[in-house]
Amino acid sequence: MNAKRKSMLNSAIVGRAVKDSFIKLNPIAMMKNPVMFVVEVGTAIVLLMTLFPGYFNAKDDIGFNLTVFFILLFTVLFANFAEALAEGRGKAQADSLKRTKKEITANKMTGSTIKVVPSTELRKGDIVIVSHGEMIPGDGEVIEGLASVDESAITGESAPVIKEAGGDFGSVTGGTRVVSDRIVVRITSDPGESFIDRMIALVEGAKRQKTPNELALSTLLVSLTLIFLIVVVTLGPIAGYLDIDLQVPVLIALLVCLIPTTIGGLLSAIGIAGMDRVTQFNVLAMSGKAVEAAGDINTMILDKTGTITFGNRMASEFIPVGGESVQSVGEWAAIGSLQDETPEGRSVLELMKKLKLNANESLAAGGEFIEFKAETRMSGIDLKDGRKVRKGAVDAVKRWVVAQGGAVPKDLDSHGDSIAREGGTPLAVAVDNRIYGLIYLKDTVKPGMRERFDELRRMGIKTIMCTGDNPLTAATIAREAGVDEFIAESKPEDKIAVIRREQAEGKLVAMTGDGTNDAPALAQADVGLAMNSGTIAAKEAANMVDLDSDPSKIIEVVSIGKQLLMTRGALTTFSIANDIAKYFAIIPAMFILAIPEMSVLNVMSLGSPMSAILSALIFNAIIIPLLIPLAMKGVAYKPMKATKLLRRNILVYGIGGVIVPFIGIKLIDLVVHLLV
């Protein structure tokens, strides 16, 4: 998967980008980028002067005009190529997603009968049955059963995930495959409105809108373009009044070199590439605004259950009482859990494997499994040899043992109270009238959470955990996870309140969650990151969806957001700094014959006025494709203070933006001067 994510370019994407570069020459499309539209208009004017030299009185300049035309044309094409290349990977992914939408059938329940229908006929509210090996025909929620689902078509991850009825892990996506068991699914979307349909539209960029920062920068670029356009338009008449003959192609060359064509040609590519980089990390961004906002996040609100923790209380320790051993507690707990399909039951068997303990599973053969009931608060198994194994709430197991004439170990209550104080749940394990020990159940923090939160802290982002648990349990989880603050016994409105409080202080807030109760907060946050394993409501409320259901993925999202802002700022600085060198190349070339004193400005000692103008134009054109890899990859983000970041930006891209064109134009002139 990593190799797939890192694969930025291939022949198919490049080929499509080349084709789209010409399609984007459509003036209606070009008008969306005012800077490059001005260049295209200038290109058209030079072309007309080349085709009809007599009309424009330019017979002696056909060769020069033709050369200028091709350089300007390639300037526009290179800018279009940058945008098309950035869009290319999204379109390639969209094509892949469309292939997963091949026509499949669904086992639709109609009353007491099952009817096989095309998936396109399914509507919201329909009930379907999906068995082993079958594709899930549409987005929905599991209302009955438990199954392992292969979501690789959506997430790219090969490991299947467990989907079960109830709770926050019952959401399924159309196009995924059931690899074990059987589930009953209620469809939650109509045709064309499914999650995969939204993914296709989003990765194709059809709904991409410019962010506020991008709009502000676009306004700056348009303003600079208008200023230079006014200057160049008035320069011709002024020069004519002074008996200096300035040809229109030369004025157009001056305009194109002075307006910010570099950043103008790369601006769209930077925004699209930012959204695409998020997609490469299996995060679906609903808008570029969300990616950009992530770069300025100050506070992150996290739901606990299913986000920081696995969401199910799992066995973490076997605690013997009354002189018993860990082996004996584990063995009887495992025998009582062999037929227990609940998350707690399965976790007991996993803990046995982890501790490398053995259990005589043959004892359970032919036994009668006793399911958990609210009345008894216990589950277990009645063995064929007459023994009865029970595990459940401590008080319930105590009463059951005493009823059979057994005694309660003296250290049982103290161990049980200790587990409860740490926020865990104790389950007692007994066989007939004898209690062997306790199973320590706790909501386990996902691996690597502490390290990830430490990283967020270094980035200057405060983490706040919200949970409905009591303060004791919340404090334990917060300590294990390493979050900065926690809010216990929180309700949906409490999460919204803390987000609004942070926003009122001028902070940008991110929220991660997966449950229906998280939906209001996800909608309120500046960046709402929903887990793909969560509910439909959570995913619809968020402006990002993590297909891997990894809450710490927000670190990558934040880094990409900061990278997007830094890349845009760096290339803008570089583009504007370029104008200094191009000024010293073209201005002397325009006036040196009429005003010999202007030669003092020819600091690059360029060969001739014609070669100077052409060299500046060529550099202006080729710098765009040379900067495409940087626009696509982004400027590397390293946590640092704003002043240090600004100083680094000016030194690298400001001074570099002045030096590079001086060198580049001079080298190009050495070749061009020989040719002209």
XYZ file of C-alpha atoms in Angstrom:
676
model
C 0.000 0.000 0.000
C 2.839 2.408 0.823
C 4.377 1.849 -2.577
C 1.035 2.581 -4.132
C 0.696 5.793 -2.144
C 4.182 6.941 -3.074
C 3.649 6.351 -6.762
C 3.035 9.907 -7.921
C 3.496 9.597 -11.671
C 3.147 7.003 -14.366
C 2.900 7.094 -18.131
C -0.901 6.965 -18.117
C -1.229 9.945 -15.756
C 1.396 11.969 -17.641
C -0.225 11.121 -20.981
C -3.637 12.217 -19.761
C -2.123 15.415 -18.311
C -0.524 16.295 -21.667
C -3.872 15.843 -23.417
C -5.711 17.871 -20.753
C -3.129 20.664 -21.108
C -4.461 21.376 -24.611
C -8.113 20.904 -23.617
C -7.652 23.484 -20.850
C -6.654 26.087 -23.481
C -10.381 26.731 -23.823
C -10.700 30.454 -22.919
C -13.773 29.748 -20.786
C -11.694 27.378 -18.660
C -8.671 29.689 -18.658
C -10.707 32.619 -17.309
C -10.797 30.823 -13.953
C -7.083 31.606 -13.727
C -6.851 35.356 -14.556
C -3.032 35.464 -14.580
C -2.681 32.696 -17.152
C -5.689 34.029 -19.078
C -3.773 37.272 -19.632
C -0.848 35.213 -20.923
C -3.171 33.309 -23.269
C -4.632 36.566 -24.629
C -1.091 37.831 -25.217
C -0.266 34.568 -26.997
C -3.279 34.994 -29.280
C -2.289 38.579 -30.135
C 1.256 37.543 -31.063
C -0.150 34.691 -33.165
C -2.360 37.122 -35.095
C 0.614 39.405 -35.697
C 2.555 36.396 -37.004
C -0.230 35.195 -39.305
C -1.157 38.673 -40.594
C 2.106 40.646 -40.503
C 0.993 43.109 -43.178
C -2.063 44.153 -41.222
C 0.033 44.776 -38.101
C 3.018 46.223 -39.996
C 5.283 43.522 -38.562
C 6.826 42.007 -41.745
C 10.381 42.308 -40.491
C 9.632 40.655 -37.168
C 7.895 37.420 -38.221
C 10.707 35.160 -36.936
C 10.873 36.950 -33.598
C 7.075 37.004 -33.269
C 6.816 33.308 -34.082
C 9.441 32.492 -31.466
C 7.652 34.613 -28.862
C 4.366 32.915 -29.745
C 5.708 29.404 -29.145
C 7.389 30.411 -25.892
C 4.143 31.966 -24.621
C 2.133 28.966 -25.795
C 4.389 26.625 -23.891
C 4.137 28.884 -20.836
C 0.362 28.402 -20.834
C 0.640 24.688 -21.633
C 3.130 24.134 -18.800
C 0.755 25.854 -16.361
C -2.139 23.699 -17.608
C 0.089 20.624 -17.384
C 0.842 21.361 -13.713
C -2.876 21.533 -12.893
C -3.738 18.496 -15.021
C -0.935 16.475 -13.433
C -2.195 17.322 -9.949
C -5.682 16.231 -10.999
C -4.352 13.108 -12.684
C -3.923 10.920 -9.634
C -7.399 11.848 -8.393
C -8.896 10.882 -11.751
C -6.936 7.627 -11.761
C -8.277 6.800 -8.315
C -11.790 7.734 -9.432
C -11.499 5.329 -12.373
C -10.429 2.607 -9.969
C -13.414 3.328 -7.729
C -15.770 3.262 -10.705
C -14.519 -0.212 -11.554
C -15.546 -1.338 -8.063
C -19.085 -0.160 -8.854
C -19.651 -2.919 -11.375
C -23.191 -4.217 -11.466
C -23.830 -6.554 -8.530
C -26.989 -8.195 -7.282
C -28.604 -7.949 -3.870
C -30.658 -10.421 -1.826
C -33.492 -8.071 -0.961
C -35.972 -9.098 1.716
C -39.564 -8.539 0.621
C -41.817 -9.584 3.433
C -40.906 -13.178 4.246
C -39.336 -13.842 0.848
C -35.918 -13.012 -0.592
C -35.739 -11.542 -4.079
C -32.549 -11.149 -6.108
C -32.452 -7.649 -7.625
C -29.766 -5.411 -9.206
C -28.089 -3.182 -6.637
C -29.198 -0.128 -8.659
C -32.795 -0.849 -7.659
C -32.086 -0.596 -3.939
C -33.498 2.375 -2.067
C -32.986 3.800 1.396
C -34.659 1.569 3.975
C -34.455 -1.681 1.976
C -33.270 -4.769 3.862
C -30.709 -7.079 2.243
C -28.932 -10.261 3.291
C -25.225 -10.536 2.527
C -23.477 -13.886 2.980
C -19.911 -15.143 2.793
C -18.206 -14.171 -0.477
C -20.867 -11.666 -1.551
C -20.443 -7.957 -2.217
C -22.303 -5.491 -0.024
C -24.630 -3.845 -2.571
C -24.885 -0.395 -0.980
C -24.122 1.750 2.046
C -25.975 0.603 5.121
C -25.973 -0.473 8.736
C -25.855 -4.013 10.075
C -29.084 -4.763 11.908
C -28.472 -8.452 12.515
C -25.435 -10.714 12.689
C -21.677 -10.334 12.737
C -19.248 -10.727 9.852
C -15.702 -10.081 8.729
C -15.667 -7.559 5.864
C -12.912 -6.945 3.311
C -12.781 -3.157 2.767
C -9.633 -3.136 0.623
C -11.592 -1.783 -2.356
C -12.207 1.387 -0.341
C -9.317 1.650 2.122
C -6.604 -0.268 0.292
C -5.901 -2.281 3.454
C -5.976 -6.051 3.134
C -6.870 -6.844 6.760
C -10.642 -7.472 7.102
C -12.648 -5.689 9.794
C -15.412 -6.970 12.035
C -18.865 -5.490 11.503
C -21.687 -6.271 13.906
C -25.180 -5.112 14.745
C -25.542 -2.365 17.328
C -23.035 0.145 18.647
C -20.751 2.251 16.534
C -19.250 -0.510 14.396
C -22.225 -1.477 12.286
C -21.680 0.834 9.325
C -20.858 -0.908 6.012
C -19.917 0.542 2.630
C -21.165 -0.530 -0.781
C -18.533 -2.285 -2.893
C -16.912 -4.091 0.046
C -17.017 -7.877 0.411
C -18.169 -10.154 3.250
C -15.459 -12.756 3.837
C -17.083 -14.699 6.660
C -20.482 -15.353 8.202
C -23.722 -13.589 7.255
C -25.232 -10.178 8.036
C -28.531 -8.422 7.476
C -28.081 -4.836 6.276
C -30.480 -1.892 6.133
C -29.622 0.306 3.110
C -29.079 3.964 4.096
C -28.556 5.677 0.721
C -30.288 5.958 -2.626
C -28.451 5.308 -5.938
C -25.920 8.049 -6.702
C -25.731 9.131 -3.059
C -23.544 6.377 -1.665
C -20.195 6.904 0.003
C -18.320 5.554 -2.989
C -20.275 7.916 -5.311
C -19.215 10.837 -3.131
C -15.627 9.603 -3.166
C -15.614 9.488 -6.962
C -16.976 13.035 -7.238
C -14.535 14.354 -4.668
C -11.341 12.740 -5.949
C -12.187 13.902 -9.469
C -12.173 17.416 -8.042
C -15.666 18.170 -9.324
C -16.657 19.856 -6.063
C -13.336 21.444 -5.218
C -13.727 25.082 -4.161
C -10.982 27.620 -3.507
C -10.129 28.148 0.135
C -10.186 31.614 1.786
C -6.379 31.699 1.779
C -6.299 30.711 -1.871
C -8.930 33.335 -2.719
C -6.883 36.007 -0.923
C -3.766 34.993 -2.818
C -5.704 34.947 -6.096
C -6.855 38.506 -5.368
C -3.241 39.550 -4.795
C -2.126 37.937 -8.061
C -4.962 39.567 -10.013
C -4.110 42.955 -8.475
C -0.452 42.621 -9.455
C -1.466 41.540 -12.956
C -3.753 44.569 -13.373
C -1.054 46.938 -12.116
C 1.554 45.581 -14.539
C -1.041 45.494 -17.347
C -1.752 49.209 -16.841
C 1.983 49.958 -16.714
C 2.736 48.038 -19.923
C -0.277 49.419 -21.826
C 0.721 52.992 -20.986
C 4.409 52.309 -21.633
C 3.856 52.009 -25.393
C 2.334 55.474 -25.941
C 4.869 57.075 -23.592
C 7.745 55.457 -25.493
C 6.191 56.562 -28.790
C 6.022 60.148 -27.542
C 9.777 59.914 -26.886
C 10.327 58.440 -30.388
C 11.191 55.014 -28.965
C 9.665 52.185 -31.016
C 8.397 49.392 -28.757
C 6.853 46.488 -30.670
C 3.686 44.906 -29.280
C 5.307 41.429 -28.877
C 8.077 43.040 -26.814
C 5.507 44.719 -24.564
C 3.629 41.425 -24.217
C 6.914 39.701 -23.334
C 7.535 42.351 -20.674
C 4.026 41.903 -19.262
C 4.275 38.113 -19.152
C 7.653 38.246 -17.426
C 6.572 40.786 -14.814
C 3.192 39.373 -13.805
C 3.377 36.444 -11.313
C 3.029 33.694 -13.931
C 5.004 31.139 -11.889
C 2.671 31.060 -8.896
C -0.309 31.785 -11.185
C 0.498 28.635 -13.149
C 1.072 26.512 -10.044
C -1.605 27.824 -7.655
C -4.343 25.396 -8.687
C -1.868 22.515 -8.759
C -0.771 23.276 -5.173
C -4.375 23.184 -3.881
C -5.319 20.036 -5.782
C -2.075 18.303 -4.792
C -2.767 19.148 -1.140
C -6.121 17.351 -1.273
C -4.503 14.506 -3.187
C -1.745 14.082 -0.583
C -4.443 13.697 2.071
C -6.067 11.022 -0.105
C -2.722 9.217 -0.365
C -2.930 8.755 3.415
C -6.405 7.208 3.023
C -8.171 10.327 4.298
C -11.028 11.603 2.169
C -11.232 15.424 2.344
C -14.596 16.894 1.424
C -13.008 20.255 0.565
C -9.676 22.007 0.173
C -10.808 24.375 2.933
C -10.694 21.517 5.451
C -7.131 20.596 4.433
C -6.005 24.206 4.664
C -7.710 24.729 8.033
C -5.888 21.663 9.348
C -2.635 23.542 8.861
C -3.673 26.115 11.489
C -5.229 23.787 14.086
C -4.645 24.793 17.740
C -6.872 22.334 19.591
C -7.941 18.764 18.932
C -11.020 17.218 20.550
C -11.108 13.426 20.621
C -13.906 11.045 21.429
C -12.616 8.223 23.622
C -14.588 5.122 22.702
C -13.555 3.699 19.347
C -11.221 6.621 18.716
C -8.545 6.613 21.427
C -9.577 3.170 22.655
C -10.781 0.078 20.821
C -14.300 0.689 22.104
C -14.844 -2.714 23.711
C -13.814 -3.723 27.211
C -11.204 -6.420 26.752
C -9.507 -8.847 29.108
C -6.144 -7.431 30.157
C -5.218 -9.527 33.208
C -6.139 -12.669 35.174
C -6.087 -12.051 38.945
C -6.170 -15.173 41.163
C -7.849 -15.124 44.606
C -7.916 -17.533 47.529
C -4.485 -18.947 46.762
C -5.276 -19.982 43.183
C -2.865 -19.470 40.236
C -3.018 -17.330 37.132
C -3.023 -20.574 35.099
C -6.126 -21.930 36.844
C -8.025 -18.631 36.527
C -7.114 -18.328 32.853
C -7.951 -21.959 32.070
C -11.471 -21.842 33.524
C -12.092 -18.382 32.067
C -11.104 -19.725 28.636
C -13.293 -22.831 28.961
C -16.217 -20.575 29.873
C -15.481 -18.354 26.850
C -14.939 -20.917 24.073
C -18.495 -20.486 22.821
C -18.837 -16.857 23.914
C -18.873 -14.685 20.738
C -19.010 -11.372 22.581
C -15.962 -9.058 22.367
C -15.239 -9.795 26.055
C -15.378 -13.535 25.463
C -13.065 -13.376 22.462
C -10.632 -11.137 24.361
C -10.263 -13.789 27.086
C -8.984 -16.272 24.505
C -6.681 -13.625 23.032
C -5.241 -12.932 26.499
C -4.589 -16.660 26.967
C -2.547 -16.684 23.764
C -0.713 -13.515 24.770
C 0.214 -14.969 28.195
C 1.003 -18.360 26.585
C -1.369 -20.182 28.939
C -3.026 -23.485 28.055
C -6.585 -24.704 28.577
C -8.016 -28.198 28.177
C -10.573 -27.302 25.521
C -11.799 -30.894 25.289
C -13.602 -30.348 28.612
C -16.029 -28.017 26.845
C -16.847 -30.541 24.105
C -20.531 -31.390 24.239
C -21.153 -28.875 27.014
C -24.175 -26.584 27.115
C -23.312 -22.934 26.667
C -25.124 -20.533 29.008
C -25.609 -17.114 27.384
C -25.330 -13.889 29.313
C -28.661 -12.571 30.578
C -29.490 -9.272 32.240
C -31.243 -11.153 35.073
C -28.316 -13.405 35.964
C -25.480 -11.081 34.789
C -23.417 -14.186 34.097
C -22.520 -16.516 31.243
C -20.683 -19.830 31.136
C -20.975 -23.505 30.301
C -22.409 -26.651 31.896
C -19.851 -29.411 31.234
C -20.760 -32.999 30.383
C -19.134 -34.203 33.618
C -21.634 -32.139 35.622
C -19.407 -29.229 36.566
C -20.696 -25.718 35.959
C -18.422 -22.842 34.907
C -19.584 -19.267 35.333
C -18.077 -15.824 34.728
C -19.806 -12.517 35.318
C -20.380 -9.611 37.682
C -18.637 -10.149 41.030
C -21.759 -9.797 43.180
C -23.759 -12.103 40.881
C -21.071 -14.821 40.945
C -20.734 -14.475 44.743
C -24.459 -15.094 45.222
C -24.346 -18.072 42.833
C -21.406 -19.673 44.675
C -22.920 -19.080 48.116
C -26.227 -20.603 46.927
C -24.293 -23.801 46.157
C -22.695 -23.899 49.596
C -19.389 -22.361 48.635
C -17.337 -19.700 50.399
C -16.184 -16.333 49.105
C -12.385 -15.790 49.196
C -11.404 -12.987 51.581
C -9.321 -11.127 49.014
C -11.997 -11.143 46.284
C -13.624 -7.832 47.198
C -10.349 -5.974 47.685
C -9.090 -7.033 44.241
C -12.459 -6.185 42.690
C -12.506 -2.734 44.285
C -8.943 -2.092 43.091
C -9.932 -2.843 39.490
C -12.983 -0.574 39.752
C -10.883 2.300 41.146
C -8.635 2.079 38.074
C -11.652 2.415 35.809
C -11.832 -1.256 34.853
C -14.536 -3.898 35.148
C -13.934 -7.045 37.255
C -15.498 -10.334 36.157
C -15.420 -13.211 38.634
C -14.648 -16.769 37.442
C -16.122 -19.719 39.346
C -16.545 -23.466 38.961
C -19.429 -24.909 41.007
C -18.970 -23.554 44.545
C -15.420 -22.261 44.132
C -14.251 -18.829 42.926
C -10.877 -18.991 41.182
C -10.244 -15.310 40.491
C -11.059 -12.235 38.439
C -10.796 -11.153 34.827
C -9.690 -7.522 34.595
C -11.655 -5.941 31.712
C -10.727 -2.502 30.476
C -11.246 -0.330 27.424
C -7.778 -0.641 25.915
C -5.946 2.350 24.463
C -4.918 1.768 20.856
C -1.183 1.145 20.368
C 1.000 4.186 19.698
C -1.518 6.753 20.962
C 0.828 8.283 23.566
C 3.623 8.783 21.027
C 1.231 10.349 18.543
C -0.162 12.768 21.133
C 3.392 13.707 22.125
C 3.977 14.579 18.477
C 0.838 16.743 18.392
C 2.085 18.524 21.507
C 5.380 19.308 19.788
C 3.368 20.800 16.925
C 1.687 23.142 19.416
C -1.688 21.357 19.366
C -3.571 20.769 22.619
C -5.499 17.478 22.929
C -8.749 17.160 24.881
C -10.466 13.789 25.377
C -14.255 13.732 25.791
C -15.902 10.641 27.253
C -19.125 9.600 28.890
C -17.171 7.556 31.464
C -16.962 8.522 35.125
C -14.057 10.789 36.158
C -12.030 7.868 37.566
C -12.155 5.834 34.370
C -11.617 8.952 32.250
C -8.521 9.901 34.276
C -7.056 6.423 33.848
C -7.546 6.417 30.069
C -6.285 10.009 29.771
C -3.145 9.079 31.703
C -2.494 5.994 29.564
C -3.139 7.840 26.289
C -1.190 10.961 27.236
C -3.812 13.611 26.343
C -3.489 17.134 27.779
C -7.005 17.419 29.210
C -10.131 15.292 29.577
C -13.815 15.900 30.116
C -15.664 13.074 31.891
C -19.371 12.234 31.758
C -19.660 14.422 28.661
C -22.798 14.592 26.564
C -22.966 15.631 22.875
C -23.758 19.210 23.898
C -20.667 19.250 26.163
C -18.439 18.435 23.182
C -19.983 21.259 21.185
C -19.565 23.602 24.170
C -15.832 22.930 24.485
C -15.370 23.402 20.719
C -17.220 26.734 20.821
C -15.215 27.805 23.858
C -11.940 27.185 22.028
C -13.245 28.864 18.859
C -14.347 31.906 20.881
C -10.699 32.301 21.914
C -9.742 32.572 18.253
C -8.505 28.992 17.945
C -9.131 26.526 15.129
C -10.453 23.213 16.423
C -10.289 19.683 15.029
C -12.613 16.929 16.213
C -12.308 13.187 15.677
C -15.109 10.759 16.382
C -17.042 7.774 15.123
C -20.419 7.670 16.848
C -23.787 9.236 16.143
C -23.387 11.247 19.350
C -20.209 12.772 17.858
C -21.990 14.085 14.740
C -22.967 17.541 16.135
C -19.418 18.200 17.345
C -17.912 16.993 14.049
C -20.144 19.472 12.220
C -19.221 22.338 14.592
C -15.444 21.810 14.397
C -13.281 23.585 11.807
C -11.882 20.177 10.858
C -14.129 17.186 11.523
C -12.386 13.821 11.011
C -14.778 10.858 11.164
C -13.671 7.247 11.410
C -14.764 5.058 8.486
C -15.669 2.336 11.017
C -18.173 4.715 12.581
C -21.794 5.527 11.876
C -23.264 7.076 8.744
C -24.309 10.142 10.762
C -20.714 10.796 11.884
C -19.330 10.475 8.360
C -21.955 12.789 6.899
C -21.338 15.467 9.550
C -17.545 15.504 9.131
C -15.563 17.247 6.395
C -12.966 14.462 6.369
C -13.268 10.686 6.651
C -10.355 8.481 7.682
C -10.711 5.264 5.722
C -8.276 3.471 8.071
C -10.162 4.580 11.221
C -6.943 5.784 12.865
C -7.600 8.935 14.959
C -3.901 9.761 15.124
C -4.032 10.248 11.341
C -4.887 13.865 12.156
C -1.120 14.369 12.567
C -0.582 13.616 8.878
C -3.564 15.815 7.984
C -2.171 18.714 10.032
C 1.280 18.274 8.486
C -0.202 18.271 4.988
C -2.256 21.383 5.807
C 0.850 23.192 7.026
C 2.718 21.900 3.986
C 0.008 23.324 1.723
C 0.247 26.775 3.310
C 4.055 26.734 3.300
C 4.249 25.580 -0.310
C 1.900 28.306 -1.459
C 3.812 30.962 0.485
C 7.220 29.695 -0.642
C 6.338 29.607 -4.337
C 4.638 33.008 -4.134
C 7.819 34.458 -2.621
C 9.911 32.758 -5.306
C 7.630 33.939 -8.120
C 7.602 37.592 -7.074
C 11.371 37.567 -6.429
C 11.839 36.275 -10.005
C 10.616 39.591 -11.366
C 13.765 41.383 -10.201
C 16.011 39.352 -12.486
C 13.580 39.532 -15.396
C 13.371 43.301 -14.932
C 17.150 43.589 -15.347
C 16.959 41.367 -18.446
C 14.114 42.992 -20.411
C 14.076 46.702 -19.462
C 17.660 47.360 -20.701
C 16.936 45.342 -23.853
C 13.880 47.492 -24.640
C 15.574 50.859 -24.291
C 19.319 50.289 -24.774
C 19.312 51.307 -28.469
C 17.415 54.548 -27.887
C 18.988 55.282 -24.512
C 22.570 53.902 -24.457
C 22.906 54.916 -20.791
C 20.471 52.069 -19.979
C 23.314 49.617 -20.634
C 24.386 50.116 -17.006
C 21.328 48.031 -16.036
C 22.493 45.131 -18.226
C 24.188 43.595 -15.185
C 23.983 40.102 -16.707
C 25.845 41.244 -19.846
C 23.273 39.587 -22.093
C 24.264 39.177 -25.739
C 21.678 41.325 -27.511
C 18.288 42.961 -26.915
C 16.537 40.169 -28.827
C 18.354 37.329 -27.026
C 17.728 39.038 -23.660
C 13.960 39.174 -24.223
C 13.793 35.600 -25.523
C 15.990 34.283 -22.688
C 13.769 35.905 -20.052
C 10.660 34.481 -21.739
C 12.153 30.996 -22.006
C 13.193 31.028 -18.347
C 9.708 32.263 -17.393
C 8.210 29.288 -19.264
C 10.508 26.465 -18.153
C 10.550 27.421 -14.463
C 6.901 26.291 -14.206
C 7.482 22.600 -15.107
C 10.708 22.623 -13.070
C 8.708 23.606 -9.991
C 5.880 21.080 -10.575
C 7.544 18.365 -8.399
C 7.812 20.850 -5.513
C 4.182 21.934 -5.951
C 3.056 18.287 -6.008
C 5.198 17.069 -3.134
C 5.003 20.220 -1.046
C 7.609 22.053 0.994
C 8.839 19.879 3.860
C 7.194 20.864 7.136
C 9.290 21.098 10.291
C 7.801 22.423 13.558
C 9.359 25.848 14.262
C 8.432 29.361 15.406
C 6.724 31.683 12.915
C 9.627 34.167 12.904
C 12.145 31.434 12.165
C 9.859 30.035 9.470
C 9.523 33.478 7.847
C 13.297 34.003 7.932
C 13.874 30.591 6.351
C 11.250 31.301 3.690
C 12.872 34.627 2.739
C 16.396 33.204 2.700
C 15.581 30.108 0.653
C 12.771 31.224 -1.646
C 13.190 35.001 -1.563
C 16.929 35.300 -2.119
C 16.863 32.044 -4.100
C 14.108 33.505 -6.261
C 16.437 36.400 -7.118
C 19.627 34.402 -7.701
C 18.214 31.458 -9.703
C 16.738 33.541 -12.570
C 19.938 35.594 -12.891
C 21.879 32.371 -13.395
C 19.169 30.708 -15.508
C 18.605 33.656 -17.863
C 22.355 34.104 -18.356
C 22.863 30.420 -19.239
C 19.903 30.453 -21.641
C 21.208 33.653 -23.244
C 24.566 32.008 -23.973
C 22.715 29.535 -26.194
C 20.041 31.865 -27.609
C 22.560 34.559 -28.553
C 24.408 32.069 -30.741
C 21.155 31.117 -32.517
C 19.782 34.619 -33.126
